Short mmCIF file of C-alpha atoms and ligand atoms in Angstrom, two decimals:
data_model
loop_
_atom_site.label_atom_id
_atom_site.label_comp_id
_atom_site.label_asym_id
_atom_site.label_seq_id
_atom_site.Cartn_x
_atom_site.Cartn_y
_atom_site.Cartn_z
CA MET L 1277 88.22 86.51 91.45
CA ASN L 1278 88.61 83.59 94.00
CA ARG L 1279 84.98 83.44 95.04
CA GLN L 1280 85.22 79.68 95.59
CA ASP L 1281 87.74 80.29 98.45
CA PHE L 1282 84.93 82.08 100.53
CA PRO L 1283 82.37 79.40 102.05
CA ILE L 1284 79.92 82.15 103.15
CA LEU L 1285 79.62 83.34 99.43
CA GLN L 1286 78.43 79.90 98.42
CA GLU L 1287 75.19 80.26 100.54
CA PRO L 1288 72.26 81.67 98.82
CA VAL L 1289 70.34 84.62 100.09
CA TYR L 1290 66.56 84.28 99.72
CA GLY L 1291 67.28 81.48 97.27
CA ARG L 1292 69.51 83.66 95.05
CA ARG L 1293 73.24 83.90 94.40
CA MET L 1294 74.56 86.16 97.10
CA VAL L 1295 75.81 89.37 95.83
CA TYR L 1296 77.88 90.92 98.69
CA LEU L 1297 78.59 94.61 98.08
CA ASP L 1298 79.21 95.78 101.65
CA ASN L 1299 82.86 95.18 101.81
CA ALA L 1300 83.62 98.69 103.10
CA ALA L 1301 81.70 97.67 106.38
CA THR L 1302 83.46 94.19 106.52
CA SER L 1303 84.83 91.60 104.18
CA GLN L 1304 84.06 87.98 104.06
CA LYS L 1305 86.85 85.53 105.20
CA PRO L 1306 88.50 82.93 102.93
CA LYS L 1307 88.74 79.31 104.09
CA ALA L 1308 92.41 79.85 104.90
CA VAL L 1309 91.32 82.44 107.53
CA LEU L 1310 88.62 80.26 108.99
CA ASP L 1311 91.02 77.26 109.33
CA ALA L 1312 93.73 79.53 110.97
CA LEU L 1313 91.05 80.55 113.60
CA LEU L 1314 90.24 76.97 114.11
CA TYR L 1315 93.96 75.72 114.18
CA GLY L 1316 94.90 78.43 116.61
CA TYR L 1317 92.32 77.39 119.14
CA THR L 1318 92.93 73.58 118.49
CA HIS L 1319 96.76 73.61 118.59
CA PHE L 1320 98.22 76.50 120.51
CA ASN L 1321 95.77 78.16 122.71
CA ALA L 1322 97.87 79.48 125.67
CA ASN L 1323 98.44 83.02 126.89
CA ILE L 1324 101.50 84.63 125.30
CA HIS L 1325 104.72 86.29 126.58
CA ARG L 1326 104.39 85.06 130.22
CA GLY L 1327 104.60 81.32 129.86
CA VAL L 1328 107.65 78.98 129.90
CA HIS L 1329 105.54 76.07 128.96
CA HIS L 1330 105.50 74.59 125.31
CA LEU L 1331 102.01 75.84 124.15
CA ALA L 1332 102.71 79.45 125.57
CA GLN L 1333 105.90 79.57 123.58
CA VAL L 1334 104.32 78.42 120.38
CA ALA L 1335 101.46 80.99 120.72
CA THR L 1336 104.13 83.74 121.46
CA GLN L 1337 106.06 82.73 118.27
CA HIS L 1338 102.90 82.78 116.02
CA HIS L 1339 101.81 86.31 117.55
CA GLU L 1340 105.27 87.72 117.02
CA GLU L 1341 105.45 86.18 113.44
CA ALA L 1342 102.15 87.87 112.89
CA ARG L 1343 103.57 91.19 113.72
CA GLN L 1344 106.48 90.68 111.48
CA ALA L 1345 103.85 89.79 108.67
CA VAL L 1346 102.03 93.06 109.27
CA ALA L 1347 105.33 94.86 109.15
CA SER L 1348 106.41 93.27 105.85
CA PHE L 1349 102.89 93.96 104.39
CA LEU L 1350 103.02 97.65 105.35
CA HIS L 1351 106.90 97.87 104.44
CA ALA L 1352 107.63 99.17 107.97
CA ARG L 1353 111.11 99.41 109.06
CA SER L 1354 110.61 97.21 112.16
CA PRO L 1355 108.01 95.04 113.92
CA ARG L 1356 108.53 97.49 116.87
CA GLU L 1357 106.43 99.85 114.92
CA ILE L 1358 103.43 97.65 114.73
CA VAL L 1359 101.00 97.83 117.76
CA PHE L 1360 98.12 95.50 117.73
CA THR L 1361 94.89 97.09 118.57
CA LYS L 1362 91.17 96.03 118.44
CA GLY L 1363 90.82 97.81 115.12
CA THR L 1364 91.02 101.12 113.46
CA THR L 1365 88.83 102.87 115.98
CA ASP L 1366 90.79 101.55 118.88
CA ALA L 1367 94.12 102.55 117.04
CA LEU L 1368 92.82 106.10 116.55
CA ASN L 1369 91.60 106.59 120.00
CA MET L 1370 94.86 105.28 121.39
CA LEU L 1371 96.82 107.63 119.37
CA ALA L 1372 94.61 110.68 120.05
CA PHE L 1373 94.99 109.88 123.81
CA SER L 1374 98.78 109.33 123.92
CA PHE L 1375 99.75 111.87 121.31
CA GLY L 1376 97.28 114.45 123.18
CA GLU L 1377 98.94 113.73 126.39
CA ALA L 1378 102.49 114.18 125.08
CA PHE L 1379 102.03 117.10 122.78
CA VAL L 1380 98.71 118.84 122.73
CA ARG L 1381 98.17 121.94 125.03
CA GLU L 1382 95.55 124.70 125.22
CA GLY L 1383 95.13 126.54 121.91
CA ASP L 1384 96.89 123.94 119.82
CA GLU L 1385 95.30 122.69 116.64
CA ILE L 1386 94.49 119.34 115.10
CA VAL L 1387 93.74 118.97 111.47
CA VAL L 1388 91.22 116.40 110.06
CA SER L 1389 89.32 116.52 106.82
CA ALA L 1390 85.66 117.04 105.96
CA LEU L 1391 85.19 113.37 104.68
CA GLU L 1392 86.25 111.65 107.74
CA HIS L 1393 84.68 108.54 109.30
CA HIS L 1394 83.44 109.29 112.85
CA SER L 1395 86.49 107.31 114.29
CA ASN L 1396 88.81 109.84 112.71
CA ILE L 1397 86.90 112.75 114.11
CA VAL L 1398 85.47 111.97 117.51
CA PRO L 1399 88.84 110.80 119.29
CA TRP L 1400 90.36 114.14 118.09
CA GLN L 1401 87.25 116.09 119.22
CA MET L 1402 87.54 114.40 122.64
CA LEU L 1403 91.19 115.38 122.80
CA CYS L 1404 90.35 118.94 121.93
CA GLU L 1405 87.80 119.08 124.66
CA ARG L 1406 90.13 117.73 127.09
CA LYS L 1407 93.12 120.10 126.26
CA GLN L 1408 90.99 123.06 125.04
CA ALA L 1409 92.52 122.59 121.69
CA VAL L 1410 90.91 123.45 118.43
CA LEU L 1411 89.73 121.13 115.59
CA ARG L 1412 90.57 122.35 112.07
CA VAL L 1413 88.85 120.73 109.03
CA ILE L 1414 90.17 120.61 105.52
CA PRO L 1415 87.23 121.58 103.41
CA LEU L 1416 86.04 119.92 100.09
CA GLN L 1417 86.11 121.45 96.61
CA ASP L 1418 82.95 121.20 94.37
CA ASP L 1419 84.18 117.87 93.03
CA LEU L 1420 84.32 116.51 96.54
CA THR L 1421 88.33 116.26 96.42
CA LEU L 1422 90.10 117.84 99.40
CA ASP L 1423 90.92 121.51 99.00
CA LEU L 1424 94.74 121.47 99.29
CA GLU L 1425 95.09 125.31 99.00
CA ALA L 1426 92.77 125.64 102.09
CA PHE L 1427 94.79 122.74 103.68
CA ALA L 1428 98.05 124.82 103.30
CA ARG L 1429 96.38 127.85 104.94
CA LEU L 1430 95.25 125.80 107.89
CA LEU L 1431 98.69 124.65 108.81
CA ASN L 1432 100.51 126.93 111.43
CA GLY L 1433 102.82 126.90 114.30
CA ARG L 1434 100.08 125.58 116.44
CA THR L 1435 99.21 122.74 114.24
CA ARG L 1436 100.23 119.52 116.25
CA ILE L 1437 98.93 116.84 114.01
CA VAL L 1438 97.13 116.05 110.83
CA SER L 1439 94.89 112.98 110.56
CA VAL L 1440 93.16 112.04 107.38
CA ALA L 1441 91.55 109.07 105.58
CA HIS L 1442 93.74 107.59 102.89
CA VAL L 1443 90.56 106.37 101.04
CA SER L 1444 87.01 107.77 101.86
CA ASN L 1445 84.68 105.16 102.98
CA VAL L 1446 81.64 106.91 101.54
CA LEU L 1447 83.07 108.31 98.18
CA GLY L 1448 85.75 105.77 97.51
CA ILE L 1449 88.17 108.77 96.61
CA VAL L 1450 91.89 108.16 97.25
CA ASN L 1451 93.00 111.31 98.83
CA PRO L 1452 96.23 112.86 97.89
CA VAL L 1453 97.96 111.58 100.92
CA GLN L 1454 101.44 112.01 99.71
CA ASP L 1455 100.93 115.78 98.90
CA ILE L 1456 99.33 116.15 102.41
CA ILE L 1457 102.17 114.34 104.10
CA ARG L 1458 104.82 116.41 102.28
CA MET L 1459 103.05 119.71 103.01
CA ALA L 1460 102.67 118.87 106.79
CA HIS L 1461 106.28 117.70 107.01
CA GLU L 1462 107.54 120.88 105.52
CA ARG L 1463 106.19 122.34 108.62
CA GLY L 1464 107.32 119.67 110.90
CA ILE L 1465 103.87 118.42 111.45
CA PRO L 1466 103.33 114.61 111.58
CA VAL L 1467 100.48 112.87 109.80
CA CYS L 1468 98.26 110.03 110.69
CA LEU L 1469 96.49 107.92 107.89
CA ASP L 1470 93.38 106.20 108.63
CA ALA L 1471 93.94 103.34 106.18
CA ALA L 1472 90.78 101.28 107.14
CA GLN L 1473 89.56 101.63 103.61
CA ALA L 1474 93.04 101.82 101.78
CA ALA L 1475 94.55 98.60 103.20
CA PRO L 1476 92.02 96.11 101.73
CA HIS L 1477 92.37 97.60 98.25
CA LEU L 1478 95.83 99.22 97.78
CA PRO L 1479 99.52 98.16 98.05
CA LEU L 1480 100.64 100.17 101.24
CA ASN L 1481 104.25 101.31 101.88
CA VAL L 1482 104.60 103.31 105.08
CA GLN L 1483 108.17 104.14 104.12
CA ALA L 1484 107.37 105.41 100.73
CA LEU L 1485 104.34 107.32 102.03
CA ASP L 1486 106.46 108.57 104.84
CA CYS L 1487 103.39 108.83 107.23
CA ASP L 1488 104.04 108.89 110.83
CA PHE L 1489 101.13 106.77 112.07
CA LEU L 1490 98.60 104.63 110.22
CA ALA L 1491 95.56 102.70 111.46
CA LEU L 1492 93.86 99.76 109.99
CA SER L 1493 91.30 97.03 110.67
CA ALA L 1494 91.89 93.24 109.85
CA HIS L 1495 88.25 92.52 109.38
CA LYS L 1496 88.10 94.73 106.32
CA MET L 1497 91.13 92.83 104.95
CA TYR L 1498 89.58 89.32 104.95
CA GLY L 1499 90.93 88.78 108.48
CA PRO L 1500 89.13 88.21 111.65
CA THR L 1501 87.14 90.88 113.71
CA GLY L 1502 88.52 92.33 116.85
CA ILE L 1503 92.04 92.97 115.59
CA GLY L 1504 93.84 95.93 113.94
CA VAL L 1505 96.94 97.75 113.86
CA LEU L 1506 98.53 101.22 114.90
CA TYR L 1507 101.74 101.72 112.82
CA GLY L 1508 103.92 104.45 114.20
CA LYS L 1509 107.47 105.51 113.38
CA GLU L 1510 109.58 104.32 116.05
CA HIS L 1511 110.87 107.71 117.17
CA TRP L 1512 107.22 108.89 117.66
CA LEU L 1513 106.01 105.82 119.60
CA GLU L 1514 108.94 106.08 121.75
CA GLN L 1515 107.95 109.64 122.75
CA LEU L 1516 104.29 108.60 123.45
CA PRO L 1517 103.02 107.50 126.84
CA PRO L 1518 100.86 104.22 127.03
CA ALA L 1519 97.19 104.82 126.77
CA GLN L 1520 96.33 101.85 128.89
CA GLY L 1521 97.78 100.20 131.93
CA GLY L 1522 97.82 96.68 132.94
CA GLY L 1523 99.82 93.55 132.29
CA GLU L 1524 102.12 93.26 129.36
CA MET L 1525 102.82 96.94 129.14
CA ILE L 1526 105.08 97.12 132.20
CA GLU L 1527 108.74 96.51 132.84
CA HIS L 1528 108.52 96.71 136.60
CA VAL L 1529 105.55 97.51 138.93
CA SER L 1530 105.83 98.89 142.62
CA PHE L 1531 103.35 101.07 144.39
CA GLU L 1532 105.72 103.87 144.23
CA LYS L 1533 106.75 103.70 140.45
CA THR L 1534 105.98 101.65 137.52
CA THR L 1535 108.27 101.57 134.57
CA TYR L 1536 106.98 100.56 131.02
CA ASN L 1537 107.82 97.90 128.58
CA THR L 1538 109.81 98.43 125.31
CA LEU L 1539 108.00 98.99 122.10
CA PRO L 1540 105.47 97.89 120.94
CA TYR L 1541 104.43 96.12 124.20
CA LYS L 1542 104.11 99.37 126.12
CA PHE L 1543 101.05 100.02 124.15
CA GLU L 1544 99.51 96.46 124.45
CA ALA L 1545 98.03 96.17 127.92
CA GLY L 1546 96.36 92.90 128.67
CA THR L 1547 96.01 89.59 126.75
CA PRO L 1548 96.17 90.52 123.05
CA ASP L 1549 94.07 88.63 120.41
CA PHE L 1550 96.78 86.13 119.69
CA ILE L 1551 94.60 83.79 117.77
CA GLY L 1552 93.21 86.77 115.82
CA SER L 1553 96.77 87.85 115.00
CA TYR L 1554 97.58 84.41 113.61
CA ALA L 1555 94.41 84.47 111.52
CA PHE L 1556 95.09 88.06 110.45
CA ALA L 1557 98.50 86.83 109.19
CA ALA L 1558 96.87 84.12 107.21
CA ALA L 1559 94.59 86.86 105.59
CA LEU L 1560 97.70 88.85 104.61
CA ALA L 1561 99.33 85.82 103.14
CA TYR L 1562 96.11 85.22 101.18
CA MET L 1563 95.99 88.77 99.82
CA GLN L 1564 99.80 88.67 99.02
CA THR L 1565 99.40 85.32 97.09
CA ILE L 1566 96.93 87.04 94.76
CA GLY L 1567 99.06 90.35 94.96
CA MET L 1568 98.02 93.72 96.09
CA GLU L 1569 98.65 95.25 92.74
CA ARG L 1570 96.22 92.61 91.04
CA ILE L 1571 93.58 93.07 93.68
CA ALA L 1572 93.83 97.03 93.15
CA GLU L 1573 93.35 96.53 89.33
CA HIS L 1574 90.55 94.08 89.65
CA GLU L 1575 88.74 96.47 92.16
CA ALA L 1576 89.43 99.52 90.04
CA ASP L 1577 88.02 97.80 86.96
CA LEU L 1578 84.89 96.68 88.83
CA THR L 1579 84.33 100.22 90.37
CA CYS L 1580 84.69 101.59 86.88
CA TYR L 1581 82.36 99.18 85.36
CA ALA L 1582 79.67 99.66 88.02
CA GLU L 1583 80.02 103.60 87.85
CA GLN L 1584 79.55 103.30 83.96
CA GLN L 1585 76.66 101.07 84.38
CA LEU L 1586 75.05 103.23 87.13
CA ALA L 1587 75.76 106.53 85.13
CA ALA L 1588 73.40 105.08 82.31
CA LEU L 1589 70.46 104.87 84.59
CA PRO L 1590 68.19 107.90 84.56
CA GLN L 1591 68.20 110.15 87.76
CA VAL L 1592 71.09 108.62 89.23
CA HIS L 1593 73.53 110.86 91.17
CA ILE L 1594 77.07 109.28 91.75
CA TYR L 1595 79.12 111.05 94.32
CA ALA L 1596 82.56 111.97 93.16
CA ALA L 1597 81.65 110.88 89.58
CA GLY L 1598 84.61 110.34 87.40
CA GLN L 1599 87.24 110.52 90.32
CA PRO L 1600 89.34 107.36 90.60
CA LYS L 1601 87.88 105.16 93.34
CA ALA L 1602 89.17 102.27 95.52
CA GLY L 1603 86.49 99.84 95.67
CA VAL L 1604 83.57 102.12 97.01
CA LEU L 1605 80.88 103.76 95.15
CA SER L 1606 77.97 106.09 96.54
CA PHE L 1607 74.88 107.13 94.87
CA ASN L 1608 71.29 108.10 95.11
CA VAL L 1609 68.44 107.81 92.65
CA GLY L 1610 66.18 110.86 92.24
CA GLN L 1611 64.26 111.51 95.57
CA ILE L 1612 64.10 107.80 96.40
CA HIS L 1613 65.23 107.26 100.07
CA PRO L 1614 68.41 105.03 100.08
CA TYR L 1615 67.11 102.97 102.69
CA ASP L 1616 64.04 101.99 100.54
CA LEU L 1617 66.50 101.08 97.69
CA GLY L 1618 68.76 99.10 100.10
CA MET L 1619 65.57 97.16 101.28
CA LEU L 1620 64.53 96.27 97.79
CA LEU L 1621 68.04 95.33 96.74
CA ASP L 1622 68.33 93.10 99.80
CA ARG L 1623 65.18 91.13 98.75
CA GLN L 1624 66.93 90.23 95.41
CA GLY L 1625 69.89 88.91 97.04
CA VAL L 1626 72.00 92.07 96.92
CA GLY L 1627 73.64 93.53 100.00
CA VAL L 1628 74.65 97.15 99.93
CA ARG L 1629 74.93 99.78 102.79
CA THR L 1630 72.58 102.90 103.04
CA GLY L 1631 72.68 105.77 105.62
CA HIS L 1632 75.36 108.10 106.66
CA HIS L 1633 78.12 105.32 106.68
CA CYS L 1634 79.54 106.81 110.16
CA ALA L 1635 80.48 109.97 108.32
CA GLU L 1636 77.61 112.38 109.08
CA PRO L 1637 79.48 115.58 108.57
CA LEU L 1638 80.20 114.44 104.87
CA ILE L 1639 76.64 113.37 104.39
CA THR L 1640 75.24 116.73 105.75
CA HIS L 1641 77.68 118.61 103.31
CA LEU L 1642 76.20 116.41 100.39
CA GLY L 1643 72.69 117.72 101.69
CA VAL L 1644 71.10 114.17 101.58
CA PRO L 1645 69.60 111.86 104.18
CA GLY L 1646 72.22 109.30 103.21
CA THR L 1647 73.60 107.35 100.17
CA VAL L 1648 73.49 103.96 98.75
CA ARG L 1649 76.93 102.43 98.98
CA ALA L 1650 78.16 99.54 97.02
CA SER L 1651 81.67 98.47 97.96
CA PHE L 1652 83.70 95.68 96.39
CA GLY L 1653 86.04 93.04 97.44
CA LEU L 1654 88.59 90.79 95.61
CA TYR L 1655 85.94 88.02 95.18
CA ASN L 1656 83.29 90.32 93.33
CA ASP L 1657 83.08 90.12 89.75
CA ARG L 1658 81.22 91.62 86.69
CA GLU L 1659 78.35 89.05 87.26
CA ASP L 1660 77.87 90.70 90.61
CA ILE L 1661 77.60 94.09 89.24
CA ASP L 1662 75.24 93.00 86.45
CA LEU L 1663 73.07 91.33 89.08
CA PHE L 1664 73.29 94.41 91.18
CA MET L 1665 72.02 96.64 88.22
CA ALA L 1666 69.25 94.34 87.36
CA ALA L 1667 68.00 94.32 90.92
CA LEU L 1668 68.50 98.24 91.06
CA ARG L 1669 66.43 98.71 87.89
CA LYS L 1670 63.74 96.65 89.28
CA ALA L 1671 63.81 98.38 92.53
CA VAL L 1672 63.67 101.82 91.12
CA ALA L 1673 60.74 100.80 88.74
CA MET L 1674 58.86 99.92 91.93
CA LEU L 1675 59.65 102.95 93.83
CA ALA L 1676 59.52 105.61 91.15
N1 PLP J 893 87.92 104.67 109.38
C1 PLP J 893 87.20 104.34 108.10
C2 PLP J 893 87.70 105.22 106.83
C3 PLP J 893 86.25 103.18 107.98
O1 PLP J 893 85.59 103.13 106.80
C4 PLP J 893 85.93 102.56 109.33
C5 PLP J 893 84.90 101.49 109.18
O2 PLP J 893 84.05 101.46 108.38
C6 PLP J 893 86.62 102.91 110.48
C7 PLP J 893 87.65 103.90 110.35
C8 PLP J 893 86.40 102.23 111.73
O3 PLP J 893 86.89 100.80 111.49
P1 PLP J 893 86.58 99.77 112.71
O4 PLP J 893 85.00 99.88 113.00
O5 PLP J 893 86.99 98.50 112.27
O6 PLP J 893 87.38 100.29 113.90
#
């Protein structure tokens, strides 16, 4: 789908068609996004918000329109709920710090799940160390889905927040986030969704989901690197202190007392990536022109096709086999080290990721040194899967 819009995909790898299946790590950029980056630096490069001159006003307008574009994409109530960050990691760190300062005390509890990316574990762990709070973990069932009965038992009067991945970056599983949010809300506990892997693949509606916070990265959504979003319900963001001090986030500064800016600026210290936000808006427009439902359907079809092909290969172990997945598939073949498979696939023009995928606790739970992960984007097609499978058969034959 739309492969021709992505210049990098036209470049051969080792003289072969590039089969790029590492979209969970980062996605390639369509020409519309590359053009937007060049257009920004060529036509309106000026620091935003502070300038009275023409360029500064144009840059400010584009940045605020980008914020509105994100709000529309997520179906947020207001652009005030959209904080630009450097990415998901930055958003989760910011939230863990601010939320921790406002609401977490000694003995309180934070809940994450057993399949989180490190960026939805470590910031909460750091908070727990700082505040002598306790990190609780939703365990997995045998089929690698989250154990919601155990989750219900974890929630108690000391639970301050629940933070879980919407889609697992290793397994591709779509977690039952609506159940999780409902169960937490019944006890008055807010929920943060790590949507780094959901946002590129699924239509998202923060009002329908009713999540309290959500984090995402533009670079996984066909946008530029270095920019992402922390969404927060306005009433929550209002209650949180800024995570960083500096320019932009203040109302007045004196040596005696500083007062902070309104939302969302109180969380945006320093010069934001205003060219990045413009290019991110171009990426969102690109996805919306195709349609998120269509993207989701296309990728679900590809994931299903790839899983069927893989399952037919002897000695393949697919993790969370048979579970509905959003564009991500992890597997191993017999005792072959995933790294060796990855190397041999690469030599045939197929880019996959191998290793722990920044989710070491999950990989430890699976009892393997790592997995091979193929992850799909809107530009992948069945030809990519066929080339991947042919390369995999060859690699296995060489290593077995
Ligand atoms: N959360 C999940 C589920 C991810 O897959 C990733 C990146 O792979 C991240 C968080 C971190 O994203 P970033 O490195 O863009 O901050």
